[in-house]
CSV table of C-alpha atoms in Angstrom, one decimal:
chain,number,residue,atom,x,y,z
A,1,UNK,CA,-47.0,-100.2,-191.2
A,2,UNK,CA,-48.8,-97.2,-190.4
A,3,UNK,CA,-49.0,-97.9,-186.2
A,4,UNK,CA,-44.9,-98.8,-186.7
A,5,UNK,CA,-44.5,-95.1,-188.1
A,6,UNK,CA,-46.8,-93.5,-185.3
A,7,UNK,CA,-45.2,-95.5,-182.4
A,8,UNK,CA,-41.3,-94.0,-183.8
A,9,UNK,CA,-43.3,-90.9,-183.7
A,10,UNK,CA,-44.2,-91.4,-180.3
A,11,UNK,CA,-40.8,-92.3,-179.0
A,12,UNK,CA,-38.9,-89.4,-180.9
A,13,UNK,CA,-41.4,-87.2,-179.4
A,14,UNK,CA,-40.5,-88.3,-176.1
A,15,UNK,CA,-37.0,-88.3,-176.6
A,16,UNK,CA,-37.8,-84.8,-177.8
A,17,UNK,CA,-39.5,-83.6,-175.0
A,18,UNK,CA,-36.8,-85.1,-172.6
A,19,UNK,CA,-33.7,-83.9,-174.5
A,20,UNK,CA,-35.4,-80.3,-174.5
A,21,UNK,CA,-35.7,-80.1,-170.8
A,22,UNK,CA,-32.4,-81.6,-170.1
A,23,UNK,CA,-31.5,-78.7,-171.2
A,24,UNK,CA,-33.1,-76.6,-169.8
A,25,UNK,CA,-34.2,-75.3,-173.0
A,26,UNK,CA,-38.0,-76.2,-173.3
A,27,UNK,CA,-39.7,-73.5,-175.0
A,28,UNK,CA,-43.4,-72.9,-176.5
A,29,UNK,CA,-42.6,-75.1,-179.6
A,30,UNK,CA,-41.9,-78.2,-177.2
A,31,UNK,CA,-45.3,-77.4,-175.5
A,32,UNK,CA,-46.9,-77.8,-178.4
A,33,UNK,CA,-45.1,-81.0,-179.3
A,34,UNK,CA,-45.9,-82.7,-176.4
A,35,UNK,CA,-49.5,-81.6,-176.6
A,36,UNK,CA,-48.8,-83.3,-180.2
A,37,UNK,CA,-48.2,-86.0,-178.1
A,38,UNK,CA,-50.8,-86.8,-175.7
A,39,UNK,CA,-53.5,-86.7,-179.1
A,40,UNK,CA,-51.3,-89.1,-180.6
A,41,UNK,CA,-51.5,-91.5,-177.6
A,42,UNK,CA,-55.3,-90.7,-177.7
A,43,UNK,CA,-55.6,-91.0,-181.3
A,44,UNK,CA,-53.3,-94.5,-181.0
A,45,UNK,CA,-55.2,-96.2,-178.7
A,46,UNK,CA,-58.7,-95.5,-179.8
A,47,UNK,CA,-57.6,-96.3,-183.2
A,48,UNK,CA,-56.9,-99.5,-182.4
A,49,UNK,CA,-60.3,-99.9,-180.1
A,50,UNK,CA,-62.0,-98.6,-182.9
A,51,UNK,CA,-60.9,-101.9,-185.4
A,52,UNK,CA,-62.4,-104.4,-182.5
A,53,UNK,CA,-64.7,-102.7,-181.9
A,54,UNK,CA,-68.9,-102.0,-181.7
A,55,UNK,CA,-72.0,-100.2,-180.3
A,56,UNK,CA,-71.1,-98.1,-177.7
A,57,UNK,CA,-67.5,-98.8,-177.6
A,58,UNK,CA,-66.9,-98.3,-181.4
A,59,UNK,CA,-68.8,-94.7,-181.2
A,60,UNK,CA,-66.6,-93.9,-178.4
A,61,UNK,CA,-63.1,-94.7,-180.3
A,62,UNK,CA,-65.2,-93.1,-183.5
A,63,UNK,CA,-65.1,-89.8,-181.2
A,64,UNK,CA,-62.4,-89.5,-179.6
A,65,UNK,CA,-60.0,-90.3,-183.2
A,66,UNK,CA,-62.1,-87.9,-184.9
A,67,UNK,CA,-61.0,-85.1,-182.4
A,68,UNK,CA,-57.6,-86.2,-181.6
A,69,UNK,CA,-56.3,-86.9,-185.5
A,70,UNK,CA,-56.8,-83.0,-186.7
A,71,UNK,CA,-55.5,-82.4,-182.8
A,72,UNK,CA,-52.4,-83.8,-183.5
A,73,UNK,CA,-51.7,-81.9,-187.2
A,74,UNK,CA,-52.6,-78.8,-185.8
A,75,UNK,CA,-50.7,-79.2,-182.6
A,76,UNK,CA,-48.1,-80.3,-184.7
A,77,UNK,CA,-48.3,-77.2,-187.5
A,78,UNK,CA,-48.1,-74.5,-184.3
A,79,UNK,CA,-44.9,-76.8,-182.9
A,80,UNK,CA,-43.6,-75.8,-186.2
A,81,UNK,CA,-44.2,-72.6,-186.7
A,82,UNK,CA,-42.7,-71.4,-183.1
A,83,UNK,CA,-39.3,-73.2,-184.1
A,84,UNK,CA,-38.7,-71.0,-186.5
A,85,UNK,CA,-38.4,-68.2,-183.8
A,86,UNK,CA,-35.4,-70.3,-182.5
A,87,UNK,CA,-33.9,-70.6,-185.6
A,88,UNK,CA,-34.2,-66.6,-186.8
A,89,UNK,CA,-33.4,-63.7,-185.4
A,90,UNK,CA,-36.5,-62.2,-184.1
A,91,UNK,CA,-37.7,-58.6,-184.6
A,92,UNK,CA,-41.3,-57.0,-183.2
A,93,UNK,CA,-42.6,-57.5,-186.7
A,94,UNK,CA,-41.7,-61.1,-187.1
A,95,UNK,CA,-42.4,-62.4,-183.7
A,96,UNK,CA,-46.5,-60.2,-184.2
A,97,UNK,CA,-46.2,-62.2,-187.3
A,98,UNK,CA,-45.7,-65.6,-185.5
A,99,UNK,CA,-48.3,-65.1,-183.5
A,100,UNK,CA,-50.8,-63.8,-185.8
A,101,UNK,CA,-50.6,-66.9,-187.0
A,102,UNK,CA,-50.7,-69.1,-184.3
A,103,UNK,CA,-54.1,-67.6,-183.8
A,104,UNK,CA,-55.2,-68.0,-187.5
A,105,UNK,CA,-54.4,-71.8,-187.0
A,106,UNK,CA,-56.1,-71.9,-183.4
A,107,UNK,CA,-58.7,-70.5,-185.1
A,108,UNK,CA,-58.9,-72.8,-188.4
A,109,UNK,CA,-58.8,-76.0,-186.0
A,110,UNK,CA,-61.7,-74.9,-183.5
A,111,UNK,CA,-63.5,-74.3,-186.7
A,112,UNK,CA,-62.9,-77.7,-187.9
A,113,UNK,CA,-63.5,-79.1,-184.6
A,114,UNK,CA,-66.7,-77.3,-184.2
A,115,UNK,CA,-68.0,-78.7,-187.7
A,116,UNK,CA,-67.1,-82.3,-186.6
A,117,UNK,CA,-68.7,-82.2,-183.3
A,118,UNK,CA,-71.8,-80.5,-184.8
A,119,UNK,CA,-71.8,-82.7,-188.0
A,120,UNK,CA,-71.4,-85.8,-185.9
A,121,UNK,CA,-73.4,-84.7,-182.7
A,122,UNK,CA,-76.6,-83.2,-184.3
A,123,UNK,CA,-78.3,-86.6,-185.3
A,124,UNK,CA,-77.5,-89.5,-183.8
A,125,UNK,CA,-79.0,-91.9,-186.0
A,126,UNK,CA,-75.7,-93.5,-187.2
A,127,UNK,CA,-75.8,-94.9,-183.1
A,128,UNK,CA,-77.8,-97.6,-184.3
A,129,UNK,CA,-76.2,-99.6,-186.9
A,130,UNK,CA,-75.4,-103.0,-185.9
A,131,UNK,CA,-72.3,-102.4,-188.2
A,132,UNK,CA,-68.6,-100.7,-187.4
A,133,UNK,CA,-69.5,-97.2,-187.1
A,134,UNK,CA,-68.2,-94.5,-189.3
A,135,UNK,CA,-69.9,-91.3,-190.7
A,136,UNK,CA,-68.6,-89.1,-193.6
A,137,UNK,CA,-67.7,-85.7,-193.6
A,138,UNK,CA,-69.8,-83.7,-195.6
A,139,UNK,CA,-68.5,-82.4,-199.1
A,140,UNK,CA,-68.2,-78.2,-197.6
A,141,UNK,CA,-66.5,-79.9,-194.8
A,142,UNK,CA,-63.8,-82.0,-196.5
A,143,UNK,CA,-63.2,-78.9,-198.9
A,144,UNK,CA,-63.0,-76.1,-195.3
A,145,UNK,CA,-60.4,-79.0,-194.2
A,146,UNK,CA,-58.7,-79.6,-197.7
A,147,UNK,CA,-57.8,-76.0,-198.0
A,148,UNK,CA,-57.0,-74.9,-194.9
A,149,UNK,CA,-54.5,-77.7,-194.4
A,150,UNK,CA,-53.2,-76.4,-198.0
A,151,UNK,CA,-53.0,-72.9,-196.6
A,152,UNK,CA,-51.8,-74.0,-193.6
A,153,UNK,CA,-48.7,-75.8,-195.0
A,154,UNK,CA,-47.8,-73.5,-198.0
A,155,UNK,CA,-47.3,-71.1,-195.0
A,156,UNK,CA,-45.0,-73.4,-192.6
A,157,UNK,CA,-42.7,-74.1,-196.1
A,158,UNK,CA,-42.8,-70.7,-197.5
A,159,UNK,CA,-42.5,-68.5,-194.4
A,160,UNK,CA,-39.2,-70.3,-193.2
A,161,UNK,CA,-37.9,-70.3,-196.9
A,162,UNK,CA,-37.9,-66.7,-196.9
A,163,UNK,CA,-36.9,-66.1,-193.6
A,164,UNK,CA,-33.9,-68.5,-193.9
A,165,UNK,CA,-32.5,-68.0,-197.3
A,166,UNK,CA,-30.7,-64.3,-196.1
A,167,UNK,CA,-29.5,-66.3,-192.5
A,168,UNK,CA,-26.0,-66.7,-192.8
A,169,UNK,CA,-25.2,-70.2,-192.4
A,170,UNK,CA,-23.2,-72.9,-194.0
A,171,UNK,CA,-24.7,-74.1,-197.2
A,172,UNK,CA,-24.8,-77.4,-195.1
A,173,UNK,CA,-26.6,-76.6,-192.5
A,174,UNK,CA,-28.9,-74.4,-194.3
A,175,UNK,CA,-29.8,-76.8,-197.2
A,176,UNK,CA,-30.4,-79.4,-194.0
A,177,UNK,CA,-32.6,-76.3,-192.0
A,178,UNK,CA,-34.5,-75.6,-195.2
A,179,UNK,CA,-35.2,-79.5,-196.0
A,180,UNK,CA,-36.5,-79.9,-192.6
A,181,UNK,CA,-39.1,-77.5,-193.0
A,182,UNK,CA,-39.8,-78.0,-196.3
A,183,UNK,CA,-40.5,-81.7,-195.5
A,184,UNK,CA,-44.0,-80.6,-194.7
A,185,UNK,CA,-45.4,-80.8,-198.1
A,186,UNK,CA,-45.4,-84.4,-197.8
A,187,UNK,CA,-47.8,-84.0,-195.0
A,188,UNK,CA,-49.5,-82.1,-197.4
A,189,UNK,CA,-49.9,-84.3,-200.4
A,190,UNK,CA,-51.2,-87.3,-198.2
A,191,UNK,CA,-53.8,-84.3,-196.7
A,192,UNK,CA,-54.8,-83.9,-200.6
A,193,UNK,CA,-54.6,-87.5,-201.2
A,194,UNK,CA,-56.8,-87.7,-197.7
A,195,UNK,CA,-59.4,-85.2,-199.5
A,196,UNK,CA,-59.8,-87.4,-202.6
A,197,UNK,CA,-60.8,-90.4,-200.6
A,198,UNK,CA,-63.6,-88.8,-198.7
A,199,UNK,CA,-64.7,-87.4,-201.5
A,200,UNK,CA,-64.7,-90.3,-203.4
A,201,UNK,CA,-66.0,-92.5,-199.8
A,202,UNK,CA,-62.8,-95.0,-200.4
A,203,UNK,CA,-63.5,-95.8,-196.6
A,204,UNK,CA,-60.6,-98.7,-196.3
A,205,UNK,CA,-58.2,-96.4,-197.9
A,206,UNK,CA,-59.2,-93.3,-196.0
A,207,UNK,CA,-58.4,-95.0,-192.9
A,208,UNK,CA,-54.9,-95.9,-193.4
A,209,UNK,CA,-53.9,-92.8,-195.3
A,210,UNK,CA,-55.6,-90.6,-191.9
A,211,UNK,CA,-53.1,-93.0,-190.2
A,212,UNK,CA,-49.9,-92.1,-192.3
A,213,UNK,CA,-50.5,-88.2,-192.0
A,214,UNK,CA,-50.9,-88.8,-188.1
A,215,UNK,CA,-47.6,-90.4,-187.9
A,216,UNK,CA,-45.7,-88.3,-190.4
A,217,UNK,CA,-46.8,-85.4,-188.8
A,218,UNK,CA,-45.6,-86.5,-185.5
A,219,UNK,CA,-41.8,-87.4,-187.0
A,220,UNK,CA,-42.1,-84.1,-189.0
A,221,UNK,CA,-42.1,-82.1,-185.8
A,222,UNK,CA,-39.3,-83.5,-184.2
A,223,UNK,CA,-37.1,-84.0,-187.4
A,224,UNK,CA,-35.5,-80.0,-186.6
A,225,UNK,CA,-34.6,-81.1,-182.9
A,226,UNK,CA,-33.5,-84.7,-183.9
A,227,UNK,CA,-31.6,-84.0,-187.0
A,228,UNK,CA,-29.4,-81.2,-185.8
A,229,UNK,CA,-28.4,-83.5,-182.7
A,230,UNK,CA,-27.6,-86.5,-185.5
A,231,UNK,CA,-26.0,-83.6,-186.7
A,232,UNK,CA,-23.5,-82.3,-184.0
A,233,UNK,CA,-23.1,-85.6,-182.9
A,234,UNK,CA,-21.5,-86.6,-186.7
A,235,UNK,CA,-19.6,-83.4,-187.3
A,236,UNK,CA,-18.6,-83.0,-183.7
A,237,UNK,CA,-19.2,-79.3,-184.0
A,238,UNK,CA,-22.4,-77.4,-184.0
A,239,UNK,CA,-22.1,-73.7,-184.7
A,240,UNK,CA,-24.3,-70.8,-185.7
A,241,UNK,CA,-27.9,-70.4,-185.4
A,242,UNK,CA,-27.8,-74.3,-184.7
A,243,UNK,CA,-26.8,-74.0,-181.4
A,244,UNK,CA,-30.4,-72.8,-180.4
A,245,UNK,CA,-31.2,-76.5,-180.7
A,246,UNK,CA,-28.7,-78.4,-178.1
């Protein structure tokens, strides 16, 4: 169920990234989309290698889907956070806000990455099991991830919430705008849910729940660009701050 979910990820994404530059309208929140992408693709395929696989082939897949799943969330959480600049009026404060930001969550991921590749790199001893390969995060680590994915995604609901509740719109369209973002706390509550498996070592569990939040955090990013077309397309008129997204 999961890899059905992550390949209509996939495809919206690249119907995203397509319908953006037909447009001629491909901005730093598609960039970040489609580098979304390309760890989804990664994180895809070596999933799959990873459930066939062992030795050297399984540490491999083991690698690469331990860089490329917190790759796509994050890539997916800046994607986010530069739509809203499309979708508000920007001033000098709000765009230094914006980016202040994007650093703090280039900053939070390199962090996490850095742990991981340490954590995983500094012995090597797991190499040698005869078994499928898989190594736990430590407890500091899953907590470092746990709340900065919580911080993370309070900020991508709450920030556009605020920003969008003074934007005069219809109450359609805004209700739709502010669903759309807010639909990131369900990433959020299968990050928690994520957290309480590692803790608890649930490893068949883990797996398919890392899955889910892959996949829904691929359809989350493209649900602002996709719904407004279903949108237009259904009421045959797009108008205000909407028409940043055609």
């Amino acid at each position: 169920v999961s890899s059905v979910f992550m390949v209509l990820g996939l495809v919206l994404t690249i119907f995203r990234l397509a319908y953006r530059i037909w447009l001629g309208r491909f901005w730093v929140e598609d960039a970040w989309a489609g580098v979304a992408f390309l760890c989804g693709v990664a994180a895809f395929t070596s999933c799959w290698t990873y459930t066939k696989a062992v030795g050297e082939e399984g540490i491999i897949s083991f690698w690469v889907y331990s860089f490329t799943f917190p790759s796509v969330v994050w890539a997916v959480r800046q994607s986010i956070l530069f739509s809203i600049v499309r979708i508000v009026y920007t001033t000098q404060h709000l765009c230094r806000l914006i980016f202040c930001l994007a650093g703090l969550f280039l900053g939070l991921w390199a962090g996490l990455v850095a742990q991981k590749a340490w954590h995983y790199g500094h012995n090597t001893c797991w190499y040698q099991t005869t078994r499928k390969v898989h190594i736990l995060m430590t407890q500091p680590m899953i907590m470092f991830e746990l709340i900065t994915d919580c911080l993370s995604d309070t900020i991508l609901i709450i920030l556009p919430l605020r920003l969008l509740w003074s934007l005069r719109l219809p109450k359609r369209q805004k209700r739709m705008i502010l669903a759309i973002f807010s639909s990131s706390i369900i990433v959020t509550i299968i990050s928690i849910f994520r957290g309480v498996c590692q803790i608890s070592k649930y490893i068949t569990v883990l797996a398919l729940t890392t899955d889910f939040e892959t996949a829904l955090s691929l359809l989350v990013c493209n649900l602002l660009v996709i719904v407004t077309l279903l949108y237009r397309i259904i009421s045959s008129a797009g108008c205000g701050r909407l028409d940043l997204y055609r």
